[in-house]
Amino acid sequence: MNNFMKKNKSFLFFCFLVLLVVLVAVFAPFLTGGQDPTEGILANALQKPSGEHWFGTDKMGRDIFARVIYGTRTSLTAALSVVAIIFTVGTVLGILAGYFGGIADAVIMRFSDMMISFPGMVLAIAIAGILGASIQNAVLAVSMVSWTKYARLARSLVLKIRHRDYVAAAVVTGSKTPYILMKYMLPNALPTLVITGATDIGGMMLELAGLSFLGFGAQAPTPEWGLMLNEGRAYMAAAPWLMIFPGLAIFLVVVVFNLFGDSLRDVLDPRDE
Amino acid sequence: MRRSLLKKMLAFGLTGALTMGMLTGCGGEGADSKASSDSGSGSATEAAADEGGKHLNFGCYVYSTSYDPAEYQNAAWDGTRHGIVECLFKFKDDLTVDYNICDKYEVSDDNKTWTFHIRDGVKFSNGNDCNAQAVADSLNRLYTVCATDKKSSTPETYLEMDSIVADADANTVTIVTKQPYADITSILCFPFYAIIDVEGDTSDAEHDYTADSTSVIGTGPYVIKSMDETTKCSELVKNENYWNGEVPYDSISVIFIEDDSTKASALKTGDIDLTENITTASDLEELSGDDNFYVSKTPGMRSGFAYVNFNGILGKNEALRQAIFKAVDGQTLCDVTVGGMYTYGPAVLPSTLSYDYESLKNDFEYDVEGAKKLLDDAGIKDSDGDGFRELDGEKITLQYITYTNRCLSDFAEAIQISLAEIGIDVNVTNTDSDTEWNMMQAGEYDLCDSNWTTVGTGEPSAFLKNWYGGDKGSEFYVNSQGTNYCWYENDEYDKLYDQYMASTDLDERADLVIKMEQILIDDCAVLVHGYYNSSFLSNASKVTGADIHTVDYYWLSTEIAPK
């Protein structure tokens, strides 16, 4: 254990930072002193950062500090949901395509090719536009265009071992297909997929914030960073704090998750060293 | 190595070209405009620049790619807004009517036969005479094509014509209406009734009216040189045959800018010289405080409000409705939330209109505690402790639909916060105007934002019809006779409205309007946000006379000139 800690200091450091972000989300009510992020005093609109309102107030007189802190909940939940969905769907479909081949492979992969042929964000905007603007639909939209990466990755990893002798041996000794999939295929694909998933959290967060910024994601008065950036856009010169703090929050959290993903790769896949 | 370098240079070049292409998609300066306008003899800007002519870059929201008054309402408005077409009469800023193409008129005792003398010397921009026959042809064509499904304007809504006949010798046009009207001169100010040079035989049913859309020939100071339907940018040039004085600009680039912040930035950077209606309070405040810019603001005739659906929970529970009206601090919403873009008032018609606003009484002024008491007394309480009240054991969640236009979505969001304070949950849906309109017609709302030009024809009958005839059943709406999409019912209101429509006595009509307004206030029938303040913003060193008019459909005129 000590040896692991010594060898993976950076991983532990980024784990700590990720934990910090999660704790901010969990203890948001405590950190904001019970301030409701959706509650505003209309007469207190656009106040500069002060002792009373650390990050100032927005055009509805809401406390931006509370909104940024609570925004961690929205962004983190949404980004993790996307990653969980695309990880699961992509992995399952990819393993099935790689293992069974034939028609299953052709159908799944051609469908995946079709999704890839569209620019991801544009397709996500179209899907979110059709489904209606909400954070749930944004999660669905981003998931629908992002699962293909995992499917292709899982398929290629499965194909690498599909015709190995030990798999053939398992088949001839009577192992059932679900057992082979769970025992041989999934464990083989999992480390690479986990690394990809961890690295994707930051990117997904950005995509979701982008959709909210464009009006296809979270809707007012939800405290969500992309939406807050959009709300502050019109006041960029007169009240820059409306954009600075949510912008900073996105930047910090995305950097933390990206670096966490990189350090996780170093741990799980030490070949790069 | 050399190939790699070549590739990099090519990629760099392409990236640069793409970036430039994106940035100049709808540029205002000459060469850019030329690229997006139609080909041929080159852009107006370029021509003006070559001749050392006076040029104006006008950044604005473009509502239509057609200027044909018969096309649909936005097209008609853009025609007058861009100074391309004119009407027989025009409004002054106090909403009294001034002569324009018509220089005198007579009306019969029964208020049904109106004879208009056409001003001598008025010409269309193509040099043709705008005489009595041309005016009659234009109006006849309007009514003919709007009766078909080829065009969507609804001139019949405001003025039901029996006949329009020209007397070429006397240079007069006689209009016979189906019913008596108190005054049709104000109705004839409305952009539907703009006079255009009608090409071809208007009595020919096969005439291709679609060809008239962007090639409209009017009598206004400017003429369409080109219009790009994709970018919605257009080039206007001086009307060499203008009948009413000197036209100050040789050419104008009308640049479509959708976003208010972009309008403000473009004005600050000098990309445009003039713009309209910046609704971002901070930008407006900044530009107002800068001597380099001239900001003209006026309380217009536009009212911002939320319909209350009387088929929904609010219509059925009076105490809930009254509490909601009491919980909204309209004054703060107008002064702070939208930064003075609106002037607050509880009545549906703007306080600046001559309907004795001061005599109106509002029993539902802002009073949070009063609102809470009303709800408590009505048994609407929060029994499960979730912070929101229930009615008959069910949590109240009001559906509020809005769209991003003239700060309406800001009002919706602020009202959501205000109502949360008295324990009423509100779900705000911010959608586009078409979707909102469809949801409104389907009655899928409790509160629905809208803003209306209240006296587009000089009087408010079309606007007040929004609350008329609620008891006439669904047929009334289906066949488009009514616009009462809030299903408001009040017999007294309907009686007053019928009386108003039948009356030709202007004083009596004004009195009836005040009574109708008071009924709407007493019934909490419509949640009025306030009265929209229109604005014009110009570069003070380049442009003079850029004052906004009370009437929303007057923008470009000969008053706006280079400095």
mmCIF file of C-alpha atoms in Angstrom, chain B residues 228-542:
data_model
loop_
_atom_site.group_PDB
_atom_site.id
_atom_site.type_symbol
_atom_site.label_atom_id
_atom_site.label_comp_id
_atom_site.label_asym_id
_atom_site.label_seq_id
_atom_site.Cartn_x
_atom_site.Cartn_y
_atom_site.Cartn_z
ATOM 1 C CA ASP B 228 -30.244 38.607 -49.315
ATOM 2 C CA GLU B 229 -32.876 36.253 -48.002
ATOM 3 C CA THR B 230 -30.326 34.080 -46.210
ATOM 4 C CA THR B 231 -28.554 36.755 -44.197
ATOM 5 C CA LYS B 232 -31.616 39.042 -44.121
ATOM 6 C CA CYS B 233 -29.303 41.929 -44.968
ATOM 7 C CA SER B 234 -30.385 44.466 -47.543
ATOM 8 C CA GLU B 235 -29.066 47.441 -49.432
ATOM 9 C CA LEU B 236 -31.212 50.510 -49.836
ATOM 10 C CA VAL B 237 -30.523 53.460 -52.096
ATOM 11 C CA LYS B 238 -31.905 56.956 -52.287
ATOM 12 C CA ASN B 239 -35.278 57.400 -53.972
ATOM 13 C CA GLU B 240 -34.390 59.907 -56.683
ATOM 14 C CA ASN B 241 -38.088 60.672 -57.182
ATOM 15 C CA TYR B 242 -38.931 61.290 -53.541
ATOM 16 C CA TRP B 243 -41.773 63.768 -53.275
ATOM 17 C CA ASN B 244 -41.271 65.094 -49.754
ATOM 18 C CA GLY B 245 -37.920 66.889 -49.631
ATOM 19 C CA GLU B 246 -34.288 65.891 -49.842
ATOM 20 C CA VAL B 247 -33.257 62.324 -49.017
ATOM 21 C CA PRO B 248 -30.207 62.581 -46.730
ATOM 22 C CA TYR B 249 -28.420 59.302 -47.488
ATOM 23 C CA ASP B 250 -27.348 57.995 -50.883
ATOM 24 C CA SER B 251 -27.337 54.450 -49.597
ATOM 25 C CA ILE B 252 -28.111 52.452 -46.476
ATOM 26 C CA SER B 253 -26.924 48.999 -45.500
ATOM 27 C CA VAL B 254 -29.565 47.320 -43.383
ATOM 28 C CA ILE B 255 -27.649 44.733 -41.389
ATOM 29 C CA PHE B 256 -29.576 42.023 -39.610
ATOM 30 C CA ILE B 257 -28.391 41.719 -36.005
ATOM 31 C CA GLU B 258 -30.388 39.426 -33.792
ATOM 32 C CA ASP B 259 -28.531 39.767 -30.538
ATOM 33 C CA ASP B 260 -28.777 42.939 -28.456
ATOM 34 C CA SER B 261 -25.244 42.747 -27.094
ATOM 35 C CA THR B 262 -23.951 42.388 -30.650
ATOM 36 C CA LYS B 263 -25.889 45.499 -31.648
ATOM 37 C CA ALA B 264 -24.266 47.424 -28.786
ATOM 38 C CA SER B 265 -20.781 46.114 -29.601
ATOM 39 C CA ALA B 266 -21.179 46.883 -33.302
ATOM 40 C CA LEU B 267 -22.217 50.433 -32.491
ATOM 41 C CA LYS B 268 -19.294 50.892 -30.108
ATOM 42 C CA THR B 269 -16.756 49.580 -32.610
ATOM 43 C CA GLY B 270 -18.178 51.724 -35.409
ATOM 44 C CA ASP B 271 -19.353 48.791 -37.540
ATOM 45 C CA ILE B 272 -22.806 50.333 -37.537
ATOM 46 C CA ASP B 273 -23.877 53.952 -37.178
ATOM 47 C CA LEU B 274 -27.412 53.404 -35.995
ATOM 48 C CA THR B 275 -29.349 50.678 -34.248
ATOM 49 C CA GLU B 276 -32.699 50.118 -32.603
ATOM 50 C CA ASN B 277 -34.067 48.731 -29.370
ATOM 51 C CA ILE B 278 -31.127 47.435 -27.380
ATOM 52 C CA THR B 279 -32.919 45.683 -24.546
ATOM 53 C CA THR B 280 -29.884 44.869 -22.436
ATOM 54 C CA ALA B 281 -30.171 47.378 -19.626
ATOM 55 C CA SER B 282 -26.416 47.458 -18.919
ATOM 56 C CA ASP B 283 -25.525 48.157 -22.563
ATOM 57 C CA LEU B 284 -28.184 50.812 -22.805
ATOM 58 C CA GLU B 285 -26.970 52.426 -19.601
ATOM 59 C CA GLU B 286 -23.360 52.394 -20.779
ATOM 60 C CA LEU B 287 -24.185 53.925 -24.154
ATOM 61 C CA SER B 288 -26.480 56.515 -22.563
ATOM 62 C CA GLY B 289 -23.600 57.699 -20.394
ATOM 63 C CA ASP B 290 -21.180 58.008 -23.310
ATOM 64 C CA ASP B 291 -21.155 61.317 -25.192
ATOM 65 C CA ASN B 292 -20.023 59.573 -28.347
ATOM 66 C CA PHE B 293 -23.476 58.071 -28.714
ATOM 67 C CA TYR B 294 -26.936 59.528 -28.891
ATOM 68 C CA VAL B 295 -29.683 57.489 -27.252
ATOM 69 C CA SER B 296 -33.297 58.324 -27.948
ATOM 70 C CA LYS B 297 -35.895 56.621 -25.764
ATOM 71 C CA THR B 298 -39.630 56.966 -25.758
ATOM 72 C CA PRO B 299 -42.499 55.242 -23.996
ATOM 73 C CA GLY B 300 -44.077 53.505 -26.926
ATOM 74 C CA MET B 301 -47.505 52.081 -27.466
ATOM 75 C CA ARG B 302 -46.418 48.535 -26.767
ATOM 76 C CA SER B 303 -47.617 46.732 -23.681
ATOM 77 C CA GLY B 304 -45.891 43.706 -22.129
ATOM 78 C CA PHE B 305 -48.154 41.362 -20.198
ATOM 79 C CA ALA B 306 -49.014 37.790 -19.308
ATOM 80 C CA TYR B 307 -52.340 36.294 -20.297
ATOM 81 C CA VAL B 308 -54.102 34.513 -17.465
ATOM 82 C CA ASN B 309 -55.738 31.290 -18.612
ATOM 83 C CA PHE B 310 -59.298 31.387 -17.312
ATOM 84 C CA ASN B 311 -59.779 27.739 -18.221
ATOM 85 C CA GLY B 312 -57.010 26.826 -15.811
ATOM 86 C CA ILE B 313 -56.472 26.922 -12.073
ATOM 87 C CA LEU B 314 -56.003 30.693 -12.017
ATOM 88 C CA GLY B 315 -59.295 31.346 -13.770
ATOM 89 C CA LYS B 316 -61.169 29.045 -11.482
ATOM 90 C CA ASN B 317 -59.726 30.276 -8.184
ATOM 91 C CA GLU B 318 -60.133 33.997 -7.709
ATOM 92 C CA ALA B 319 -58.218 34.203 -4.412
ATOM 93 C CA LEU B 320 -55.213 32.471 -5.941
ATOM 94 C CA ARG B 321 -55.306 34.828 -8.910
ATOM 95 C CA GLN B 322 -55.599 37.908 -6.743
ATOM 96 C CA ALA B 323 -52.769 36.721 -4.485
ATOM 97 C CA ILE B 324 -50.508 36.279 -7.472
ATOM 98 C CA PHE B 325 -51.194 39.793 -8.673
ATOM 99 C CA LYS B 326 -50.430 41.121 -5.205
ATOM 100 C CA ALA B 327 -47.177 39.157 -4.961
ATOM 101 C CA VAL B 328 -45.613 40.697 -8.059
ATOM 102 C CA ASP B 329 -43.654 43.908 -7.550
ATOM 103 C CA GLY B 330 -44.187 45.381 -11.001
ATOM 104 C CA GLN B 331 -42.311 48.571 -10.205
ATOM 105 C CA THR B 332 -39.093 46.756 -9.225
ATOM 106 C CA LEU B 333 -39.425 44.408 -12.175
ATOM 107 C CA CYS B 334 -39.550 47.356 -14.563
ATOM 108 C CA ASP B 335 -36.989 49.574 -12.842
ATOM 109 C CA VAL B 336 -34.423 46.988 -11.708
ATOM 110 C CA THR B 337 -34.906 43.593 -13.345
ATOM 111 C CA VAL B 338 -35.261 44.959 -16.868
ATOM 112 C CA GLY B 339 -33.337 48.140 -16.054
ATOM 113 C CA GLY B 340 -36.029 50.629 -17.051
ATOM 114 C CA MET B 341 -36.778 49.036 -20.394
ATOM 115 C CA TYR B 342 -40.434 49.175 -19.372
ATOM 116 C CA THR B 343 -42.492 51.779 -17.536
ATOM 117 C CA TYR B 344 -44.690 50.112 -14.954
ATOM 118 C CA GLY B 345 -48.467 50.281 -14.928
ATOM 119 C CA PRO B 346 -51.274 47.864 -14.063
ATOM 120 C CA ALA B 347 -53.577 48.773 -16.957
ATOM 121 C CA VAL B 348 -53.403 47.079 -20.348
ATOM 122 C CA LEU B 349 -52.985 50.317 -22.285
ATOM 123 C CA PRO B 350 -49.837 52.428 -21.875
ATOM 124 C CA SER B 351 -50.076 55.312 -19.465
ATOM 125 C CA THR B 352 -48.963 57.747 -22.160
ATOM 126 C CA LEU B 353 -52.079 57.217 -24.266
ATOM 127 C CA SER B 354 -54.984 59.605 -23.878
ATOM 128 C CA TYR B 355 -57.244 57.282 -21.874
ATOM 129 C CA ASP B 356 -57.209 59.094 -18.560
ATOM 130 C CA TYR B 357 -54.816 56.665 -16.977
ATOM 131 C CA GLU B 358 -54.921 58.505 -13.643
ATOM 132 C CA SER B 359 -58.598 57.671 -13.139
ATOM 133 C CA LEU B 360 -57.885 53.926 -13.026
ATOM 134 C CA LYS B 361 -57.809 52.273 -9.629
ATOM 135 C CA ASN B 362 -55.802 49.176 -8.750
ATOM 136 C CA ASP B 363 -56.829 47.194 -5.674
ATOM 137 C CA PHE B 364 -54.114 44.617 -6.212
ATOM 138 C CA GLU B 365 -50.939 46.594 -5.710
ATOM 139 C CA TYR B 366 -47.759 44.884 -4.504
ATOM 140 C CA ASP B 367 -48.336 43.516 -1.014
ATOM 141 C CA VAL B 368 -46.648 40.206 -0.166
ATOM 142 C CA GLU B 369 -48.214 39.874 3.259
ATOM 143 C CA GLY B 370 -51.629 40.665 1.799
ATOM 144 C CA ALA B 371 -51.070 37.982 -0.829
ATOM 145 C CA LYS B 372 -50.138 35.399 1.801
ATOM 146 C CA LYS B 373 -53.207 36.324 3.859
ATOM 147 C CA LEU B 374 -55.464 35.929 0.835
ATOM 148 C CA LEU B 375 -54.100 32.440 0.267
ATOM 149 C CA ASP B 376 -54.308 31.473 3.922
ATOM 150 C CA ASP B 377 -57.893 32.714 4.152
ATOM 151 C CA ALA B 378 -58.786 30.709 1.050
ATOM 152 C CA GLY B 379 -57.345 27.572 2.634
ATOM 153 C CA ILE B 380 -54.464 27.399 0.185
ATOM 154 C CA LYS B 381 -51.702 26.344 2.556
ATOM 155 C CA ASP B 382 -48.459 24.438 2.615
ATOM 156 C CA SER B 383 -49.513 21.379 4.538
ATOM 157 C CA ASP B 384 -46.611 19.065 3.671
ATOM 158 C CA GLY B 385 -43.868 21.543 4.560
ATOM 159 C CA ASP B 386 -42.124 21.513 1.149
ATOM 160 C CA GLY B 387 -42.312 25.300 0.907
ATOM 161 C CA PHE B 388 -45.113 25.288 -1.661
ATOM 162 C CA ARG B 389 -48.828 25.535 -1.119
ATOM 163 C CA GLU B 390 -51.436 22.992 -2.083
ATOM 164 C CA LEU B 391 -54.974 23.357 -3.335
ATOM 165 C CA ASP B 392 -57.310 20.493 -2.478
ATOM 166 C CA GLY B 393 -54.316 18.458 -1.358
ATOM 167 C CA GLU B 394 -52.419 18.916 -4.613
ATOM 168 C CA LYS B 395 -49.304 21.037 -4.999
ATOM 169 C CA ILE B 396 -49.932 24.107 -7.138
ATOM 170 C CA THR B 397 -47.478 24.390 -10.029
ATOM 171 C CA LEU B 398 -48.280 27.130 -12.477
ATOM 172 C CA GLN B 399 -47.193 26.664 -16.084
ATOM 173 C CA TYR B 400 -45.712 29.933 -17.314
ATOM 174 C CA ILE B 401 -44.754 30.097 -20.993
ATOM 175 C CA THR B 402 -42.575 32.864 -22.329
ATOM 176 C CA TYR B 403 -40.121 33.685 -25.104
ATOM 177 C CA THR B 404 -36.993 35.769 -25.375
ATOM 178 C CA ASN B 405 -38.347 38.994 -26.736
ATOM 179 C CA ARG B 406 -38.251 42.474 -25.248
ATOM 180 C CA CYS B 407 -37.205 41.179 -21.788
ATOM 181 C CA LEU B 408 -40.315 38.976 -21.461
ATOM 182 C CA SER B 409 -38.345 35.960 -20.253
ATOM 183 C CA ASP B 410 -36.732 38.169 -17.577
ATOM 184 C CA PHE B 411 -40.193 39.084 -16.337
ATOM 185 C CA ALA B 412 -41.182 35.420 -16.259
ATOM 186 C CA GLU B 413 -38.123 34.434 -14.261
ATOM 187 C CA ALA B 414 -38.564 37.303 -11.817
ATOM 188 C CA ILE B 415 -42.255 36.457 -11.338
ATOM 189 C CA GLN B 416 -41.249 32.858 -10.673
ATOM 190 C CA ILE B 417 -38.983 34.109 -7.867
ATOM 191 C CA SER B 418 -41.668 36.466 -6.542
ATOM 192 C CA LEU B 419 -44.304 33.752 -6.416
ATOM 193 C CA ALA B 420 -41.932 31.329 -4.692
ATOM 194 C CA GLU B 421 -41.889 33.878 -1.875
ATOM 195 C CA ILE B 422 -45.612 33.332 -1.239
ATOM 196 C CA GLY B 423 -45.261 29.575 -1.696
ATOM 197 C CA ILE B 424 -46.495 29.198 -5.248
ATOM 198 C CA ASP B 425 -44.405 27.014 -7.519
ATOM 199 C CA VAL B 426 -44.000 28.159 -11.106
ATOM 200 C CA ASN B 427 -42.581 26.183 -13.995
ATOM 201 C CA VAL B 428 -41.234 28.585 -16.614
ATOM 202 C CA THR B 429 -40.947 27.325 -20.191
ATOM 203 C CA ASN B 430 -38.851 29.627 -22.313
ATOM 204 C CA THR B 431 -39.534 28.725 -25.909
ATOM 205 C CA ASP B 432 -39.620 30.335 -29.353
ATOM 206 C CA SER B 433 -42.456 32.639 -30.339
ATOM 207 C CA ASP B 434 -44.114 30.155 -32.726
ATOM 208 C CA THR B 435 -44.199 27.356 -30.143
ATOM 209 C CA GLU B 436 -45.470 29.769 -27.525
ATOM 210 C CA TRP B 437 -48.219 30.910 -29.887
ATOM 211 C CA ASN B 438 -49.291 27.319 -30.523
ATOM 212 C CA MET B 439 -49.277 26.512 -26.805
ATOM 213 C CA MET B 440 -51.285 29.646 -26.139
ATOM 214 C CA GLN B 441 -53.914 28.720 -28.731
ATOM 215 C CA ALA B 442 -54.110 25.223 -27.272
ATOM 216 C CA GLY B 443 -54.569 26.675 -23.788
ATOM 217 C CA GLU B 444 -51.498 24.837 -22.446
ATOM 218 C CA TYR B 445 -50.554 27.481 -19.891
ATOM 219 C CA ASP B 446 -51.534 29.307 -16.750
ATOM 220 C CA LEU B 447 -49.576 32.440 -17.578
ATOM 221 C CA CYS B 448 -48.425 33.281 -21.096
ATOM 222 C CA ASP B 449 -46.171 36.220 -21.938
ATOM 223 C CA SER B 450 -46.897 38.485 -24.829
ATOM 224 C CA ASN B 451 -46.288 41.990 -25.991
ATOM 225 C CA TRP B 452 -48.653 43.860 -28.217
ATOM 226 C CA THR B 453 -48.736 47.093 -30.093
ATOM 227 C CA THR B 454 -51.843 48.318 -28.394
ATOM 228 C CA VAL B 455 -52.985 51.062 -30.743
ATOM 229 C CA GLY B 456 -51.451 50.111 -34.076
ATOM 230 C CA THR B 457 -54.313 51.745 -35.920
ATOM 231 C CA GLY B 458 -54.627 54.614 -33.487
ATOM 232 C CA GLU B 459 -57.260 52.901 -31.359
ATOM 233 C CA PRO B 460 -57.185 49.724 -29.236
ATOM 234 C CA SER B 461 -60.109 47.619 -30.522
ATOM 235 C CA ALA B 462 -57.903 44.841 -31.948
ATOM 236 C CA PHE B 463 -55.906 44.667 -28.724
ATOM 237 C CA LEU B 464 -58.906 44.759 -26.393
ATOM 238 C CA LYS B 465 -60.482 41.948 -28.398
ATOM 239 C CA ASN B 466 -58.075 39.658 -26.539
ATOM 240 C CA TRP B 467 -60.558 39.584 -23.663
ATOM 241 C CA TYR B 468 -63.784 39.752 -25.649
ATOM 242 C CA GLY B 469 -66.338 37.050 -26.387
ATOM 243 C CA GLY B 470 -65.182 34.418 -23.925
ATOM 244 C CA ASP B 471 -68.676 32.933 -23.771
ATOM 245 C CA LYS B 472 -69.035 32.393 -27.492
ATOM 246 C CA GLY B 473 -67.633 28.865 -27.472
ATOM 247 C CA SER B 474 -64.858 27.148 -29.347
ATOM 248 C CA GLU B 475 -66.358 27.924 -32.769
ATOM 249 C CA PHE B 476 -65.553 31.558 -32.115
ATOM 250 C CA TYR B 477 -61.839 30.799 -32.003
ATOM 251 C CA VAL B 478 -61.736 28.167 -34.677
ATOM 252 C CA ASN B 479 -63.045 30.432 -37.407
ATOM 253 C CA SER B 480 -60.641 33.218 -36.358
ATOM 254 C CA GLN B 481 -63.306 35.667 -35.365
ATOM 255 C CA GLY B 482 -61.785 35.993 -31.958
ATOM 256 C CA THR B 483 -58.405 36.312 -30.329
ATOM 257 C CA ASN B 484 -59.540 35.581 -26.776
ATOM 258 C CA TYR B 485 -57.041 32.804 -26.121
ATOM 259 C CA CYS B 486 -57.276 33.300 -22.374
ATOM 260 C CA TRP B 487 -60.954 32.316 -22.273
ATOM 261 C CA TYR B 488 -61.829 35.325 -20.187
ATOM 262 C CA GLU B 489 -65.557 35.858 -19.742
ATOM 263 C CA ASN B 490 -67.218 39.018 -18.573
ATOM 264 C CA ASP B 491 -70.606 40.060 -19.883
ATOM 265 C CA GLU B 492 -70.124 43.662 -18.863
ATOM 266 C CA TYR B 493 -66.826 43.808 -20.729
ATOM 267 C CA ASP B 494 -68.394 42.257 -23.841
ATOM 268 C CA LYS B 495 -71.256 44.753 -23.686
ATOM 269 C CA LEU B 496 -68.854 47.691 -23.438
ATOM 270 C CA TYR B 497 -66.770 46.285 -26.283
ATOM 271 C CA ASP B 498 -69.816 45.932 -28.544
ATOM 272 C CA GLN B 499 -70.808 49.458 -27.642
ATOM 273 C CA TYR B 500 -67.289 50.666 -28.434
ATOM 274 C CA MET B 501 -67.297 49.009 -31.836
ATOM 275 C CA ALA B 502 -70.683 50.515 -32.710
ATOM 276 C CA SER B 503 -69.875 54.014 -31.558
ATOM 277 C CA THR B 504 -68.504 56.761 -33.798
ATOM 278 C CA ASP B 505 -68.308 59.331 -31.023
ATOM 279 C CA LEU B 506 -64.624 59.663 -30.103
ATOM 280 C CA ASP B 507 -65.267 60.893 -26.541
ATOM 281 C CA GLU B 508 -67.701 58.089 -25.842
ATOM 282 C CA ARG B 509 -65.214 55.560 -27.213
ATOM 283 C CA ALA B 510 -62.451 56.879 -24.955
ATOM 284 C CA ASP B 511 -64.776 56.603 -21.982
ATOM 285 C CA LEU B 512 -65.664 53.009 -22.875
ATOM 286 C CA VAL B 513 -61.985 52.078 -23.152
ATOM 287 C CA ILE B 514 -61.333 53.355 -19.633
ATOM 288 C CA LYS B 515 -64.255 51.302 -18.308
ATOM 289 C CA MET B 516 -62.991 48.168 -20.046
ATOM 290 C CA GLU B 517 -59.498 48.718 -18.653
ATOM 291 C CA GLN B 518 -60.916 49.061 -15.138
ATOM 292 C CA ILE B 519 -62.858 45.793 -15.487
ATOM 293 C CA LEU B 520 -59.680 43.964 -16.491
ATOM 294 C CA ILE B 521 -57.826 45.404 -13.485
ATOM 295 C CA ASP B 522 -60.651 44.542 -11.064
ATOM 296 C CA ASP B 523 -60.901 40.988 -12.390
ATOM 297 C CA CYS B 524 -57.103 40.438 -12.362
ATOM 298 C CA ALA B 525 -57.694 39.373 -15.940
ATOM 299 C CA VAL B 526 -54.234 40.158 -17.264
ATOM 300 C CA LEU B 527 -50.901 40.457 -15.476
ATOM 301 C CA VAL B 528 -49.458 43.607 -16.992
ATOM 302 C CA HIS B 529 -45.671 43.924 -16.828
ATOM 303 C CA GLY B 530 -45.464 47.487 -18.121
ATOM 304 C CA TYR B 531 -45.111 49.596 -21.227
ATOM 305 C CA TYR B 532 -42.110 49.050 -23.419
ATOM 306 C CA ASN B 533 -39.759 51.968 -23.988
ATOM 307 C CA SER B 534 -38.498 51.936 -27.559
ATOM 308 C CA SER B 535 -35.009 53.201 -28.286
ATOM 309 C CA PHE B 536 -32.806 54.341 -31.130
ATOM 310 C CA LEU B 537 -29.062 54.529 -30.631
ATOM 311 C CA SER B 538 -26.702 56.306 -32.972
ATOM 312 C CA ASN B 539 -23.110 57.367 -33.360
ATOM 313 C CA ALA B 540 -23.307 61.021 -32.299
ATOM 314 C CA SER B 541 -20.411 62.125 -34.511
ATOM 315 C CA LYS B 542 -21.868 60.597 -37.671
#
